[in-house]
mmCIF file of C-alpha atoms in Angstrom:
data_model
loop_
_atom_site.group_PDB
_atom_site.id
_atom_site.type_symbol
_atom_site.label_atom_id
_atom_site.label_comp_id
_atom_site.label_asym_id
_atom_site.label_seq_id
_atom_site.Cartn_x
_atom_site.Cartn_y
_atom_site.Cartn_z
ATOM 1 C CA UNK A 1 15.506 11.057 -19.019
ATOM 2 C CA UNK A 2 16.154 12.176 -15.416
ATOM 3 C CA UNK A 3 15.032 9.375 -13.161
ATOM 4 C CA UNK A 4 14.298 10.790 -9.722
ATOM 5 C CA UNK A 5 14.684 7.438 -7.895
ATOM 6 C CA UNK A 6 17.916 6.306 -9.577
ATOM 7 C CA UNK A 7 20.042 4.272 -7.186
ATOM 8 C CA UNK A 8 17.236 3.849 -4.639
ATOM 9 C CA UNK A 9 16.295 0.492 -3.128
ATOM 10 C CA UNK A 10 12.523 0.037 -2.589
ATOM 11 C CA UNK A 11 10.236 -2.608 -1.166
ATOM 12 C CA UNK A 12 6.532 -2.878 -2.096
ATOM 13 C CA UNK A 13 4.472 -5.330 -0.066
ATOM 14 C CA UNK A 14 1.474 -6.734 -1.913
ATOM 15 C CA UNK A 15 3.264 -5.781 -5.092
ATOM 16 C CA UNK A 16 2.050 -8.579 -7.339
ATOM 17 C CA UNK A 17 -1.276 -7.000 -8.375
ATOM 18 C CA UNK A 18 -3.437 -3.904 -8.175
ATOM 19 C CA UNK A 19 -2.096 -0.722 -6.537
ATOM 20 C CA UNK A 20 1.122 -2.458 -5.384
ATOM 21 C CA UNK A 21 1.976 -3.542 -8.889
ATOM 22 C CA UNK A 22 1.166 -0.085 -10.263
ATOM 23 C CA UNK A 23 3.457 1.441 -7.690
ATOM 24 C CA UNK A 24 6.286 -1.056 -8.192
ATOM 25 C CA UNK A 25 6.215 -0.425 -11.981
ATOM 26 C CA UNK A 26 6.450 3.336 -11.422
ATOM 27 C CA UNK A 27 9.213 3.062 -8.885
ATOM 28 C CA UNK A 28 11.235 0.901 -11.249
ATOM 29 C CA UNK A 29 10.497 3.270 -14.132
ATOM 30 C CA UNK A 30 11.951 6.068 -12.041
ATOM 31 C CA UNK A 31 15.163 4.102 -11.587
ATOM 32 C CA UNK A 32 14.661 2.256 -8.273
ATOM 33 C CA UNK A 33 15.646 -1.343 -7.674
ATOM 34 C CA UNK A 34 12.378 -2.809 -6.453
ATOM 35 C CA UNK A 35 11.582 -5.816 -4.287
ATOM 36 C CA UNK A 36 7.964 -6.938 -4.242
ATOM 37 C CA UNK A 37 6.101 -9.413 -2.060
ATOM 38 C CA UNK A 38 3.027 -11.449 -2.767
ATOM 39 C CA UNK A 39 1.412 -14.629 -1.471
ATOM 40 C CA UNK A 40 0.956 -16.444 -4.791
ATOM 41 C CA UNK A 41 4.070 -17.481 -6.684
ATOM 42 C CA UNK A 42 2.483 -17.431 -10.157
ATOM 43 C CA UNK A 43 1.182 -13.862 -9.698
ATOM 44 C CA UNK A 44 4.546 -12.831 -8.225
ATOM 45 C CA UNK A 45 6.492 -14.193 -11.162
ATOM 46 C CA UNK A 46 4.140 -12.533 -13.648
ATOM 47 C CA UNK A 47 4.531 -9.186 -11.816
ATOM 48 C CA UNK A 48 8.324 -9.398 -11.811
ATOM 49 C CA UNK A 49 8.296 -9.994 -15.580
ATOM 50 C CA UNK A 50 5.963 -7.084 -16.080
ATOM 51 C CA UNK A 51 8.035 -4.697 -13.919
ATOM 52 C CA UNK A 52 11.274 -5.629 -15.621
ATOM 53 C CA UNK A 53 14.896 -6.403 -14.771
ATOM 54 C CA UNK A 54 15.034 -4.084 -11.763
ATOM 55 C CA UNK A 55 12.447 -6.227 -9.851
ATOM 56 C CA UNK A 56 12.897 -9.106 -7.447
ATOM 57 C CA UNK A 57 9.972 -11.120 -6.086
ATOM 58 C CA UNK A 58 9.863 -12.644 -2.635
ATOM 59 C CA UNK A 59 6.956 -14.853 -1.743
ATOM 60 C CA UNK A 60 5.561 -13.744 1.598
ATOM 61 C CA UNK A 61 2.395 -13.041 3.509
ATOM 62 C CA UNK A 62 2.709 -9.603 5.231
ATOM 63 C CA UNK A 63 0.537 -10.883 8.074
ATOM 64 C CA UNK A 64 3.065 -13.656 8.922
ATOM 65 C CA UNK A 65 5.929 -12.280 10.963
ATOM 66 C CA UNK A 66 8.273 -15.141 9.992
ATOM 67 C CA UNK A 67 7.679 -14.302 6.327
ATOM 68 C CA UNK A 68 8.651 -10.652 7.012
ATOM 69 C CA UNK A 69 11.847 -11.848 8.668
ATOM 70 C CA UNK A 70 12.646 -13.845 5.529
ATOM 71 C CA UNK A 71 11.908 -10.851 3.311
ATOM 72 C CA UNK A 72 14.280 -8.544 5.210
ATOM 73 C CA UNK A 73 16.997 -11.221 5.479
ATOM 74 C CA UNK A 74 16.974 -11.523 1.733
ATOM 75 C CA UNK A 75 17.094 -7.800 1.143
ATOM 76 C CA UNK A 76 19.879 -7.422 3.746
ATOM 77 C CA UNK A 77 21.915 -10.146 2.023
ATOM 78 C CA UNK A 78 21.424 -8.818 -1.468
ATOM 79 C CA UNK A 79 21.639 -5.017 -1.060
ATOM 80 C CA UNK A 80 22.009 -4.215 2.612
ATOM 81 C CA UNK A 81 19.585 -1.273 2.882
ATOM 82 C CA UNK A 82 16.198 0.181 2.064
ATOM 83 C CA UNK A 83 15.532 3.724 0.917
ATOM 84 C CA UNK A 84 11.783 3.351 0.195
ATOM 85 C CA UNK A 85 9.181 1.213 1.927
ATOM 86 C CA UNK A 86 5.656 1.036 0.552
ATOM 87 C CA UNK A 87 3.686 -0.935 3.133
ATOM 88 C CA UNK A 88 0.808 -1.634 0.829
ATOM 89 C CA UNK A 89 -0.386 -5.212 1.451
ATOM 90 C CA UNK A 90 -3.918 -5.353 2.674
ATOM 91 C CA UNK A 91 -7.513 -5.911 1.768
ATOM 92 C CA UNK A 92 -10.942 -6.495 3.105
ATOM 93 C CA UNK A 93 -14.467 -7.576 2.340
ATOM 94 C CA UNK A 94 -17.923 -6.379 3.412
ATOM 95 C CA UNK A 95 -20.006 -7.468 6.344
ATOM 96 C CA UNK A 96 -22.702 -5.430 8.016
ATOM 97 C CA UNK A 97 -22.753 -4.858 11.814
ATOM 98 C CA UNK A 98 -24.601 -7.819 13.181
ATOM 99 C CA UNK A 99 -22.912 -10.253 10.834
ATOM 100 C CA UNK A 100 -19.266 -9.490 11.657
ATOM 101 C CA UNK A 101 -17.302 -12.573 12.753
ATOM 102 C CA UNK A 102 -14.095 -12.995 14.679
ATOM 103 C CA UNK A 103 -12.466 -14.449 11.531
ATOM 104 C CA UNK A 104 -13.509 -11.345 9.519
ATOM 105 C CA UNK A 105 -12.097 -9.000 12.094
ATOM 106 C CA UNK A 106 -8.919 -10.925 12.766
ATOM 107 C CA UNK A 107 -8.113 -11.449 9.069
ATOM 108 C CA UNK A 108 -8.584 -7.743 8.149
ATOM 109 C CA UNK A 109 -6.799 -6.279 11.205
ATOM 110 C CA UNK A 110 -4.148 -9.000 10.965
ATOM 111 C CA UNK A 111 -3.032 -7.841 7.510
ATOM 112 C CA UNK A 112 -4.046 -4.159 7.444
ATOM 113 C CA UNK A 113 -2.908 -3.164 10.940
ATOM 114 C CA UNK A 114 -0.718 -5.805 12.573
ATOM 115 C CA UNK A 115 0.954 -6.630 9.237
ATOM 116 C CA UNK A 116 1.643 -2.979 8.446
ATOM 117 C CA UNK A 117 2.996 -2.323 11.924
ATOM 118 C CA UNK A 118 5.488 -5.174 11.797
ATOM 119 C CA UNK A 119 6.327 -4.581 8.142
ATOM 120 C CA UNK A 120 7.611 -1.093 9.104
ATOM 121 C CA UNK A 121 9.082 -2.042 12.504
ATOM 122 C CA UNK A 122 11.089 -4.917 11.154
ATOM 123 C CA UNK A 123 12.391 -2.731 8.344
ATOM 124 C CA UNK A 124 13.921 -0.188 10.703
ATOM 125 C CA UNK A 125 17.432 -1.702 10.780
ATOM 126 C CA UNK A 126 17.565 -1.574 6.977
ATOM 127 C CA UNK A 127 16.022 1.822 6.423
ATOM 128 C CA UNK A 128 18.531 4.539 5.629
ATOM 129 C CA UNK A 129 18.434 7.924 7.444
ATOM 130 C CA UNK A 130 16.154 10.108 5.319
ATOM 131 C CA UNK A 131 14.230 7.129 3.948
ATOM 132 C CA UNK A 132 10.617 7.378 2.803
ATOM 133 C CA UNK A 133 7.898 5.148 4.288
ATOM 134 C CA UNK A 134 4.521 5.167 2.549
ATOM 135 C CA UNK A 135 1.458 3.451 3.949
ATOM 136 C CA UNK A 136 -1.706 2.548 2.077
ATOM 137 C CA UNK A 137 -4.775 3.902 3.750
ATOM 138 C CA UNK A 138 -8.116 4.666 2.054
ATOM 139 C CA UNK A 139 -10.799 7.267 1.646
ATOM 140 C CA UNK A 140 -12.702 5.116 4.172
ATOM 141 C CA UNK A 141 -10.438 6.572 6.828
ATOM 142 C CA UNK A 142 -12.542 9.668 6.781
ATOM 143 C CA UNK A 143 -15.822 8.394 5.288
ATOM 144 C CA UNK A 144 -18.428 5.978 6.570
ATOM 145 C CA UNK A 145 -19.287 3.056 4.339
ATOM 146 C CA UNK A 146 -22.136 0.639 4.990
ATOM 147 C CA UNK A 147 -21.028 -2.938 5.626
ATOM 148 C CA UNK A 148 -17.359 -1.917 5.486
ATOM 149 C CA UNK A 149 -16.737 -0.858 9.089
ATOM 150 C CA UNK A 150 -13.923 -3.268 9.961
ATOM 151 C CA UNK A 151 -11.944 -2.422 6.831
ATOM 152 C CA UNK A 152 -12.619 1.311 7.350
ATOM 153 C CA UNK A 153 -11.471 1.118 10.955
ATOM 154 C CA UNK A 154 -8.286 -0.663 9.924
ATOM 155 C CA UNK A 155 -7.464 2.086 7.398
ATOM 156 C CA UNK A 156 -8.147 4.823 9.987
ATOM 157 C CA UNK A 157 -5.550 3.035 12.225
ATOM 158 C CA UNK A 158 -3.053 3.039 9.335
ATOM 159 C CA UNK A 159 -3.639 6.774 8.908
ATOM 160 C CA UNK A 160 -2.751 7.380 12.556
ATOM 161 C CA UNK A 161 0.359 5.230 12.176
ATOM 162 C CA UNK A 162 1.652 7.795 9.762
ATOM 163 C CA UNK A 163 0.993 10.593 12.151
ATOM 164 C CA UNK A 164 2.672 8.831 15.131
ATOM 165 C CA UNK A 165 5.557 7.195 13.301
ATOM 166 C CA UNK A 166 6.541 10.500 11.731
ATOM 167 C CA UNK A 167 7.269 11.617 15.276
ATOM 168 C CA UNK A 168 8.939 8.349 16.381
ATOM 169 C CA UNK A 169 11.289 8.488 13.418
ATOM 170 C CA UNK A 170 12.048 12.217 13.253
ATOM 171 C CA UNK A 171 15.572 11.754 14.740
ATOM 172 C CA UNK A 172 16.566 9.744 11.651
ATOM 173 C CA UNK A 173 14.849 12.102 9.131
ATOM 174 C CA UNK A 174 12.617 9.274 7.920
ATOM 175 C CA UNK A 175 9.371 10.593 6.386
ATOM 176 C CA UNK A 176 6.156 8.638 6.906
ATOM 177 C CA UNK A 177 3.110 9.395 4.741
ATOM 178 C CA UNK A 178 -0.136 7.705 3.887
ATOM 179 C CA UNK A 179 -1.657 7.523 0.441
ATOM 180 C CA UNK A 180 -5.391 7.108 0.455
ATOM 181 C CA UNK A 181 -6.882 5.837 -2.803
ATOM 182 C CA UNK A 182 -10.498 6.139 -3.716
ATOM 183 C CA UNK A 183 -12.113 3.555 -5.989
ATOM 184 C CA UNK A 184 -9.297 2.110 -8.141
ATOM 185 C CA UNK A 185 -9.869 -0.479 -10.880
ATOM 186 C CA UNK A 186 -8.115 -3.405 -9.197
ATOM 187 C CA UNK A 187 -8.741 -7.144 -8.777
ATOM 188 C CA UNK A 188 -9.471 -6.467 -5.120
ATOM 189 C CA UNK A 189 -12.225 -3.968 -5.894
ATOM 190 C CA UNK A 190 -13.700 -6.257 -8.452
ATOM 191 C CA UNK A 191 -13.598 -9.107 -6.005
ATOM 192 C CA UNK A 192 -16.219 -7.395 -3.860
ATOM 193 C CA UNK A 193 -18.789 -8.467 -6.472
ATOM 194 C CA UNK A 194 -19.907 -12.054 -7.086
ATOM 195 C CA UNK A 195 -20.408 -11.872 -10.890
ATOM 196 C CA UNK A 196 -19.695 -9.667 -13.918
ATOM 197 C CA UNK A 197 -23.016 -7.841 -13.911
ATOM 198 C CA UNK A 198 -22.834 -7.035 -10.256
ATOM 199 C CA UNK A 199 -19.223 -5.984 -10.662
ATOM 200 C CA UNK A 200 -20.065 -3.583 -13.517
ATOM 201 C CA UNK A 201 -22.903 -2.172 -11.428
ATOM 202 C CA UNK A 202 -20.491 -1.569 -8.504
ATOM 203 C CA UNK A 203 -17.976 0.102 -10.788
ATOM 204 C CA UNK A 204 -20.653 2.320 -12.327
ATOM 205 C CA UNK A 205 -22.037 3.286 -8.940
ATOM 206 C CA UNK A 206 -18.606 4.151 -7.562
ATOM 207 C CA UNK A 207 -17.683 6.174 -10.652
ATOM 208 C CA UNK A 208 -20.889 8.164 -10.120
ATOM 209 C CA UNK A 209 -19.691 9.159 -6.647
ATOM 210 C CA UNK A 210 -16.390 10.503 -7.902
ATOM 211 C CA UNK A 211 -16.324 14.160 -9.146
ATOM 212 C CA UNK A 212 -14.099 13.146 -12.075
ATOM 213 C CA UNK A 213 -16.797 10.610 -13.037
ATOM 214 C CA UNK A 214 -14.570 7.518 -13.331
ATOM 215 C CA UNK A 215 -12.548 4.968 -11.417
ATOM 216 C CA UNK A 216 -8.875 5.524 -10.905
ATOM 217 C CA UNK A 217 -6.157 3.299 -12.301
ATOM 218 C CA UNK A 218 -3.325 1.635 -10.302
ATOM 219 C CA UNK A 219 -0.780 3.602 -12.319
ATOM 220 C CA UNK A 220 -2.268 6.832 -11.045
ATOM 221 C CA UNK A 221 -1.699 5.809 -7.449
ATOM 222 C CA UNK A 222 1.786 4.549 -8.445
ATOM 223 C CA UNK A 223 2.855 7.989 -9.620
ATOM 224 C CA UNK A 224 1.802 9.436 -6.263
ATOM 225 C CA UNK A 225 3.792 6.798 -4.405
ATOM 226 C CA UNK A 226 6.853 7.543 -6.551
ATOM 227 C CA UNK A 227 6.484 11.276 -5.798
ATOM 228 C CA UNK A 228 6.314 10.629 -2.051
ATOM 229 C CA UNK A 229 9.315 8.331 -2.296
ATOM 230 C CA UNK A 230 11.382 10.964 -4.056
ATOM 231 C CA UNK A 231 13.392 14.012 -2.968
ATOM 232 C CA UNK A 232 10.692 16.155 -4.581
ATOM 233 C CA UNK A 233 8.628 15.326 -1.468
ATOM 234 C CA UNK A 234 11.515 15.974 0.968
ATOM 235 C CA UNK A 235 9.434 18.338 3.155
ATOM 236 C CA UNK A 236 6.211 16.274 3.088
ATOM 237 C CA UNK A 237 5.765 14.267 6.244
ATOM 238 C CA UNK A 238 2.829 12.782 8.198
ATOM 239 C CA UNK A 239 0.231 13.586 5.523
ATOM 240 C CA UNK A 240 -2.646 11.661 4.111
ATOM 241 C CA UNK A 241 -2.652 12.238 0.349
ATOM 242 C CA UNK A 242 -5.976 11.360 -1.242
ATOM 243 C CA UNK A 243 -5.864 9.871 -4.750
ATOM 244 C CA UNK A 244 -9.626 9.718 -5.240
ATOM 245 C CA UNK A 245 -10.718 11.981 -8.041
ATOM 246 C CA UNK A 246 -12.112 14.306 -5.370
ATOM 247 C CA UNK A 247 -14.422 11.733 -3.804
ATOM 248 C CA UNK A 248 -13.502 12.493 -0.185
ATOM 249 C CA UNK A 249 -13.022 16.204 -0.789
ATOM 250 C CA UNK A 250 -16.281 17.421 -2.307
#
């Protein structure tokens, strides 16, 4: 089978679960050697075992700049370059205007905006000319969501990073794109609910808002990430590619 990422070196931050794990598995299946980061060692070890022999786990928090330095030092020592960077680590929870705290804001922007910025900036010495950088945004970048304003604003910032960095890096031929998932069946989405009944109600409601009538799966986002990472997307740059079953389009 022709593997379109054979010989490529990739890093997926937040790669131990959810969308990051789905992407890491697809990148490896397409022939890439994949490094993943995660904050919890047990989850990281499990993900590496699930991805297979082409995976290496590095325990790190993408919001901690010293951890990022450690990640890139290990990659530099082991392989010396990066061809694909999926800056995926992020998350958020819900608080309505009037209840938002400094901790809520700082935590979400610390990972989703500050963490993404320095994940990419610190990767620059390792990124090859013509590399592919992919950022995780969200359908919330273009849609309002009650009680989700801080997360939504952080993802709108990420979407603009793709626009601006595509210009900053044009001299090196590095493509920067954002993938914006809709509701995907991940631990993070499920974590927005406090119990199983509430969780199922949330999933059912979100599925009803999607023209395809269902939640997406991490593997479906992973296939899009692998496409953007590949030479098949060589003339795609600065875009926001929605993987949402039509939710933000209809």
